[in-house]
Amino acid sequence: MAKTLKDLALALLNATLILVALCLFLAWKTATTVDGLTATFSENLIKITPLRDEVAGLRSDLSDIRNDLATLKSQSGEYSTATLIALQNKVQALETNVQGAQIRVRQLVDTPEQLIDHSIETAADALTRSISDVKGCVPAS
């Protein structure tokens, strides 16, 4: 009876140590993935800020061009009215595109939780693949 209890206690200790080792391994893999996501997220924010500034600069330039076109239109010169109107329409379309891009960039910068949610989902998928690779399993389709 004593031998059976001793064997049972050793088996329990062995199983506990295996579970602790597995938990430590998974925690290590998760920490590594989170560190990688944090670095990538920071790099993405650093890349977005100059883009936002550049779009704001383009919008300012477009406003200056529109003012110049309005000045040229008011002057009587060699430019025809049709040419000026066509040019102004092109500038208006370009400004609309720049405003749309600027709104999307502003939404991305103002709501970083969308980037965070995407990063978490990507990390979860990567962690699932890592665990499946360790176990030798194939994910269900």
Coordinates of N, CA and C in Angstrom, one line a residue:
M1 N 0.8 -1.2 0.0 CA 0.0 0.0 0.0 C 0.9 1.3 0.0
A2 N 1.9 1.3 0.8 CA 2.8 2.4 0.8 C 3.5 2.6 -0.5
K3 N 3.9 1.5 -1.2 CA 4.5 1.6 -2.5 C 3.5 2.2 -3.5
T4 N 2.3 1.8 -3.4 CA 1.3 2.4 -4.4 C 1.1 3.9 -4.1
L5 N 1.0 4.3 -2.9 CA 0.8 5.7 -2.6 C 2.1 6.5 -3.0
K6 N 3.2 5.9 -2.8 CA 4.5 6.6 -3.2 C 4.5 6.7 -4.8
D7 N 4.1 5.7 -5.5 CA 4.1 5.7 -7.0 C 3.0 6.7 -7.4
L8 N 1.9 6.8 -6.8 CA 0.8 7.7 -7.1 C 1.3 9.2 -6.9
A9 N 2.0 9.4 -5.8 CA 2.5 10.7 -5.5 C 3.6 11.1 -6.5
L10 N 4.5 10.2 -6.9 CA 5.5 10.5 -7.9 C 4.8 10.8 -9.3
A11 N 3.8 10.1 -9.6 CA 3.1 10.3 -10.9 C 2.4 11.7 -10.9
L12 N 1.8 12.0 -9.7 CA 1.2 13.3 -9.6 C 2.2 14.4 -9.7
L13 N 3.3 14.3 -9.1 CA 4.4 15.3 -9.2 C 4.9 15.4 -10.6
N14 N 5.1 14.2 -11.2 CA 5.6 14.2 -12.6 C 4.6 14.9 -13.5
A15 N 3.3 14.7 -13.4 CA 2.3 15.3 -14.3 C 2.3 16.8 -14.0
T16 N 2.4 17.2 -12.7 CA 2.4 18.6 -12.4 C 3.6 19.3 -13.0
L17 N 4.7 18.7 -12.9 CA 5.9 19.3 -13.5 C 5.8 19.4 -15.0
I18 N 5.2 18.4 -15.7 CA 5.0 18.5 -17.1 C 4.1 19.6 -17.5
L19 N 3.0 19.8 -16.7 CA 2.1 20.9 -17.0 C 2.7 22.2 -16.7
V20 N 3.5 22.4 -15.7 CA 4.2 23.6 -15.4 C 5.2 23.9 -16.6
A21 N 5.9 22.9 -17.0 CA 6.8 23.2 -18.1 C 6.1 23.6 -19.4
L22 N 4.9 23.0 -19.7 CA 4.1 23.3 -20.8 C 3.6 24.8 -20.7
C23 N 3.1 25.1 -19.5 CA 2.6 26.5 -19.3 C 3.8 27.5 -19.5
L24 N 4.9 27.2 -19.0 CA 6.1 28.1 -19.1 C 6.5 28.3 -20.6
F25 N 6.4 27.2 -21.3 CA 6.7 27.3 -22.7 C 5.7 28.1 -23.5
L26 N 4.4 27.9 -23.2 CA 3.4 28.7 -23.9 C 3.5 30.2 -23.5
A27 N 3.8 30.5 -22.2 CA 4.0 31.8 -21.8 C 5.2 32.5 -22.5
W28 N 6.2 31.7 -22.6 CA 7.4 32.3 -23.4 C 7.1 32.6 -24.8
K29 N 6.3 31.7 -25.5 CA 6.0 31.9 -26.9 C 5.0 33.1 -27.0
T30 N 4.1 33.2 -26.0 CA 3.2 34.3 -26.1 C 3.9 35.7 -25.8
A31 N 4.8 35.7 -24.9 CA 5.6 36.9 -24.6 C 6.4 37.3 -25.9
T32 N 7.0 36.3 -26.5 CA 7.8 36.6 -27.7 C 6.9 37.2 -28.8
T33 N 5.7 36.6 -29.0 CA 4.8 37.1 -30.0 C 4.3 38.5 -29.7
V34 N 4.0 38.8 -28.4 CA 3.6 40.1 -28.0 C 4.7 41.1 -28.2
D35 N 5.9 40.8 -27.9 CA 7.0 41.7 -28.1 C 7.2 42.0 -29.6
G36 N 7.0 41.0 -30.4 CA 7.1 41.3 -31.8 C 6.0 42.2 -32.3
L37 N 4.8 41.9 -31.8 CA 3.7 42.8 -32.2 C 3.8 44.2 -31.7
T38 N 4.3 44.4 -30.5 CA 4.6 45.7 -30.0 C 5.6 46.5 -30.9
A39 N 6.6 45.8 -31.3 CA 7.6 46.5 -32.1 C 7.0 46.8 -33.5
T40 N 6.3 45.9 -34.0 CA 5.7 46.1 -35.4 C 4.6 47.3 -35.3
F41 N 3.9 47.3 -34.2 CA 2.8 48.3 -34.0 C 3.5 49.7 -33.9
S42 N 4.6 49.8 -33.1 CA 5.3 51.0 -33.0 C 5.9 51.5 -34.3
E43 N 6.4 50.6 -35.1 CA 7.0 50.9 -36.4 C 5.9 51.4 -37.3
N44 N 4.7 50.8 -37.3 CA 3.6 51.2 -38.1 C 3.1 52.6 -37.8
L45 N 3.0 52.9 -36.5 CA 2.6 54.3 -36.1 C 3.7 55.3 -36.5
I46 N 5.0 54.9 -36.4 CA 6.0 55.9 -36.9 C 5.9 56.1 -38.4
K47 N 5.5 55.1 -39.1 CA 5.4 55.2 -40.6 C 4.1 56.0 -40.9
I48 N 3.1 56.0 -40.1 CA 1.8 56.6 -40.5 C 1.9 58.1 -40.2
T49 N 2.7 58.6 -39.2 CA 2.7 60.0 -38.9 C 3.3 60.8 -40.0
P50 N 4.4 60.5 -40.6 CA 4.9 61.3 -41.8 C 3.9 61.3 -42.9
L51 N 3.2 60.1 -43.1 CA 2.2 60.1 -44.2 C 1.1 61.1 -43.9
R52 N 0.6 61.1 -42.7 CA -0.4 62.1 -42.4 C 0.0 63.5 -42.6
D53 N 1.3 63.8 -42.2 CA 1.8 65.2 -42.4 C 2.0 65.5 -43.9
E54 N 2.4 64.5 -44.7 CA 2.5 64.7 -46.1 C 1.2 65.0 -46.8
V55 N 0.2 64.2 -46.4 CA -1.2 64.5 -46.9 C -1.7 65.9 -46.6
A56 N -1.4 66.3 -45.3 CA -1.8 67.6 -44.9 C -1.1 68.7 -45.8
G57 N 0.2 68.5 -46.0 CA 1.0 69.4 -46.9 C 0.4 69.4 -48.3
L58 N 0.0 68.2 -48.8 CA -0.6 68.2 -50.2 C -1.9 69.0 -50.2
R59 N -2.6 68.8 -49.2 CA -3.9 69.6 -49.2 C -3.7 71.1 -49.2
S60 N -2.7 71.5 -48.4 CA -2.3 72.9 -48.4 C -1.9 73.4 -49.8
D61 N -1.1 72.6 -50.4 CA -0.6 72.9 -51.8 C -1.8 73.0 -52.8
L62 N -2.7 72.1 -52.6 CA -3.9 72.1 -53.5 C -4.7 73.4 -53.3
S63 N -4.8 73.8 -52.1 CA -5.5 75.1 -51.8 C -4.8 76.2 -52.4
D64 N -3.5 76.3 -52.3 CA -2.7 77.3 -53.0 C -2.9 77.3 -54.5
I65 N -3.0 76.1 -55.1 CA -3.2 76.0 -56.5 C -4.6 76.5 -56.9
R66 N -5.6 76.2 -56.1 CA -6.9 76.7 -56.4 C -7.0 78.2 -56.3
N67 N -6.3 78.8 -55.3 CA -6.3 80.2 -55.2 C -5.6 80.9 -56.4
D68 N -4.5 80.2 -56.9 CA -3.8 80.7 -58.1 C -4.7 80.6 -59.3
L69 N -5.4 79.5 -59.4 CA -6.4 79.4 -60.5 C -7.5 80.4 -60.5
A70 N -8.0 80.7 -59.3 CA -9.0 81.7 -59.2 C -8.5 83.1 -59.6
T71 N -7.2 83.3 -59.3 CA -6.6 84.6 -59.7 C -6.4 84.6 -61.2
L72 N -5.9 83.6 -61.8 CA -5.8 83.5 -63.3 C -7.1 83.6 -64.0
K73 N -8.1 83.1 -63.4 CA -9.5 83.1 -64.0 C -10.0 84.5 -64.0
S74 N -9.7 85.3 -63.0 CA -10.2 86.7 -62.9 C -9.4 87.6 -63.8
Q75 N -8.2 87.3 -64.1 CA -7.4 88.1 -65.0 C -7.8 87.8 -66.5
S76 N -7.7 88.8 -67.3 CA -7.9 88.5 -68.7 C -6.6 88.3 -69.3
G77 N -6.4 87.1 -69.9 CA -5.1 86.7 -70.5 C -5.2 85.8 -71.6
E78 N -4.2 85.0 -71.9 CA -4.3 84.1 -73.0 C -4.9 82.8 -72.7
Y79 N -5.3 82.5 -71.5 CA -5.9 81.3 -71.1 C -7.4 81.4 -71.4
S80 N -7.9 80.3 -72.0 CA -9.4 80.3 -72.3 C -10.1 79.9 -71.0
T81 N -11.3 80.2 -71.0 CA -12.2 79.9 -69.8 C -12.4 78.4 -69.7
A82 N -12.5 77.7 -70.8 CA -12.7 76.3 -70.8 C -11.5 75.6 -70.3
T83 N -10.3 76.0 -70.6 CA -9.1 75.4 -70.1 C -9.0 75.6 -68.6
L84 N -9.3 76.8 -68.2 CA -9.2 77.1 -66.7 C -10.3 76.2 -66.0
I85 N -11.5 76.1 -66.5 CA -12.5 75.3 -65.8 C -12.1 73.8 -65.8
A86 N -11.6 73.3 -66.9 CA -11.1 71.9 -66.9 C -10.0 71.7 -65.9
L87 N -9.1 72.6 -65.9 CA -8.0 72.5 -64.9 C -8.5 72.6 -63.5
Q88 N -9.4 73.5 -63.2 CA -10.0 73.6 -61.9 C -10.7 72.3 -61.5
N89 N -11.4 71.7 -62.4 CA -12.1 70.4 -62.2 C -11.2 69.3 -61.8
K90 N -10.0 69.3 -62.5 CA -9.0 68.3 -62.2 C -8.4 68.5 -60.8
V91 N -8.2 69.8 -60.5 CA -7.7 70.1 -59.1 C -8.7 69.7 -58.1
Q92 N -10.0 70.0 -58.3 CA -11.0 69.6 -57.4 C -11.1 68.1 -57.2
A93 N -11.0 67.4 -58.2 CA -11.0 65.9 -58.1 C -9.8 65.4 -57.3
L94 N -8.6 66.0 -57.5 CA -7.4 65.6 -56.8 C -7.6 66.0 -55.3
E95 N -8.2 67.1 -55.1 CA -8.3 67.5 -53.7 C -9.3 66.6 -53.0
T96 N -10.4 66.2 -53.6 CA -11.3 65.2 -53.1 C -10.6 63.9 -52.7
N97 N -9.8 63.4 -53.6 CA -9.0 62.2 -53.3 C -8.1 62.4 -52.1
V98 N -7.4 63.5 -52.0 CA -6.5 63.7 -50.9 C -7.3 63.8 -49.6
Q99 N -8.5 64.5 -49.7 CA -9.3 64.6 -48.4 C -9.7 63.2 -48.0
G100 N -10.1 62.4 -48.9 CA -10.5 61.0 -48.6 C -9.4 60.2 -47.9
A101 N -8.2 60.3 -48.5 CA -7.0 59.7 -47.9 C -6.7 60.2 -46.5
Q102 N -6.8 61.5 -46.4 CA -6.5 62.1 -45.1 C -7.5 61.7 -44.1
I103 N -8.8 61.6 -44.4 CA -9.8 61.1 -43.5 C -9.5 59.7 -43.0
R104 N -9.1 58.8 -44.0 CA -8.8 57.4 -43.6 C -7.6 57.3 -42.7
V105 N -6.5 58.2 -43.0 CA -5.4 58.2 -42.2 C -5.7 58.7 -40.8
R106 N -6.5 59.8 -40.7 CA -6.9 60.3 -39.4 C -7.7 59.3 -38.6
Q107 N -8.6 58.5 -39.3 CA -9.4 57.5 -38.6 C -8.4 56.4 -38.0
L108 N -7.4 56.1 -38.8 CA -6.5 55.1 -38.3 C -5.7 55.6 -37.1
V109 N -5.3 56.8 -37.2 CA -4.5 57.4 -36.1 C -5.3 57.7 -34.8
D110 N -6.6 58.2 -35.1 CA -7.4 58.5 -34.0 C -8.0 57.3 -33.3
T111 N -8.1 56.1 -34.0 CA -8.7 54.9 -33.4 C -7.6 53.8 -33.5
P112 N -6.6 53.9 -32.7 CA -5.6 52.9 -32.7 C -6.1 51.5 -32.2
E113 N -7.2 51.5 -31.6 CA -7.8 50.2 -31.1 C -8.0 49.3 -32.3
Q114 N -8.3 49.8 -33.5 CA -8.5 49.0 -34.6 C -7.2 48.3 -35.0
L115 N -6.1 49.0 -34.9 CA -4.8 48.4 -35.2 C -4.5 47.4 -34.1
I116 N -4.8 47.7 -32.9 CA -4.5 46.8 -31.8 C -5.3 45.5 -31.9
D117 N -6.6 45.7 -32.3 CA -7.5 44.5 -32.5 C -6.9 43.6 -33.6
H118 N -6.5 44.2 -34.7 CA -6.0 43.5 -35.8 C -4.7 42.8 -35.4
S119 N -3.9 43.5 -34.6 CA -2.6 42.9 -34.1 C -2.9 41.7 -33.2
I120 N -3.9 41.8 -32.3 CA -4.2 40.7 -31.4 C -4.7 39.5 -32.2
E121 N -5.6 39.8 -33.2 CA -6.1 38.6 -34.0 C -5.0 37.9 -34.7
T122 N -4.1 38.7 -35.3 CA -2.9 38.2 -36.0 C -2.0 37.4 -35.0
A123 N -1.8 37.9 -33.8 CA -1.0 37.2 -32.8 C -1.7 35.9 -32.4
A124 N -3.0 35.9 -32.2 CA -3.7 34.7 -31.8 C -3.6 33.6 -32.9
D125 N -3.7 34.1 -34.2 CA -3.6 33.1 -35.3 C -2.2 32.5 -35.3
A126 N -1.2 33.4 -35.1 CA 0.2 32.9 -35.1 C 0.5 32.0 -33.9
L127 N -0.1 32.3 -32.8 CA 0.1 31.4 -31.6 C -0.6 30.1 -31.8
T128 N -1.8 30.1 -32.4 CA -2.5 28.8 -32.7 C -1.7 28.0 -33.7
R129 N -1.1 28.6 -34.7 CA -0.2 27.9 -35.6 C 1.0 27.3 -34.9
S130 N 1.6 28.1 -34.0 CA 2.8 27.6 -33.3 C 2.4 26.4 -32.5
I131 N 1.3 26.5 -31.8 CA 0.9 25.4 -30.9 C 0.6 24.1 -31.8
S132 N 0.0 24.4 -32.9 CA -0.3 23.2 -33.8 C 1.0 22.6 -34.3
D133 N 1.9 23.5 -34.6 CA 3.2 23.0 -35.1 C 3.9 22.1 -34.1
V134 N 3.8 22.6 -32.8 CA 4.5 21.9 -31.7 C 3.8 20.5 -31.5
K135 N 2.5 20.5 -31.6 CA 1.8 19.3 -31.4 C 1.8 18.4 -32.6
G136 N 2.1 18.9 -33.8 CA 2.1 18.2 -35.0 C 0.7 18.0 -35.6
C137 N -0.2 18.9 -35.1 CA -1.6 18.9 -35.6 C -1.8 19.8 -36.8
V138 N -2.9 19.5 -37.5 CA -3.3 20.3 -38.7 C -4.5 21.0 -38.3
P139 N -4.6 22.4 -38.4 CA -5.8 23.1 -38.0 C -7.0 22.6 -38.9
A140 N -8.2 22.7 -38.2 CA -9.4 22.3 -38.9 C -9.7 23.4 -40.0
S141 N -10.2 22.9 -41.1 CA -10.5 23.9 -42.2 C -11.9 24.5 -42.1

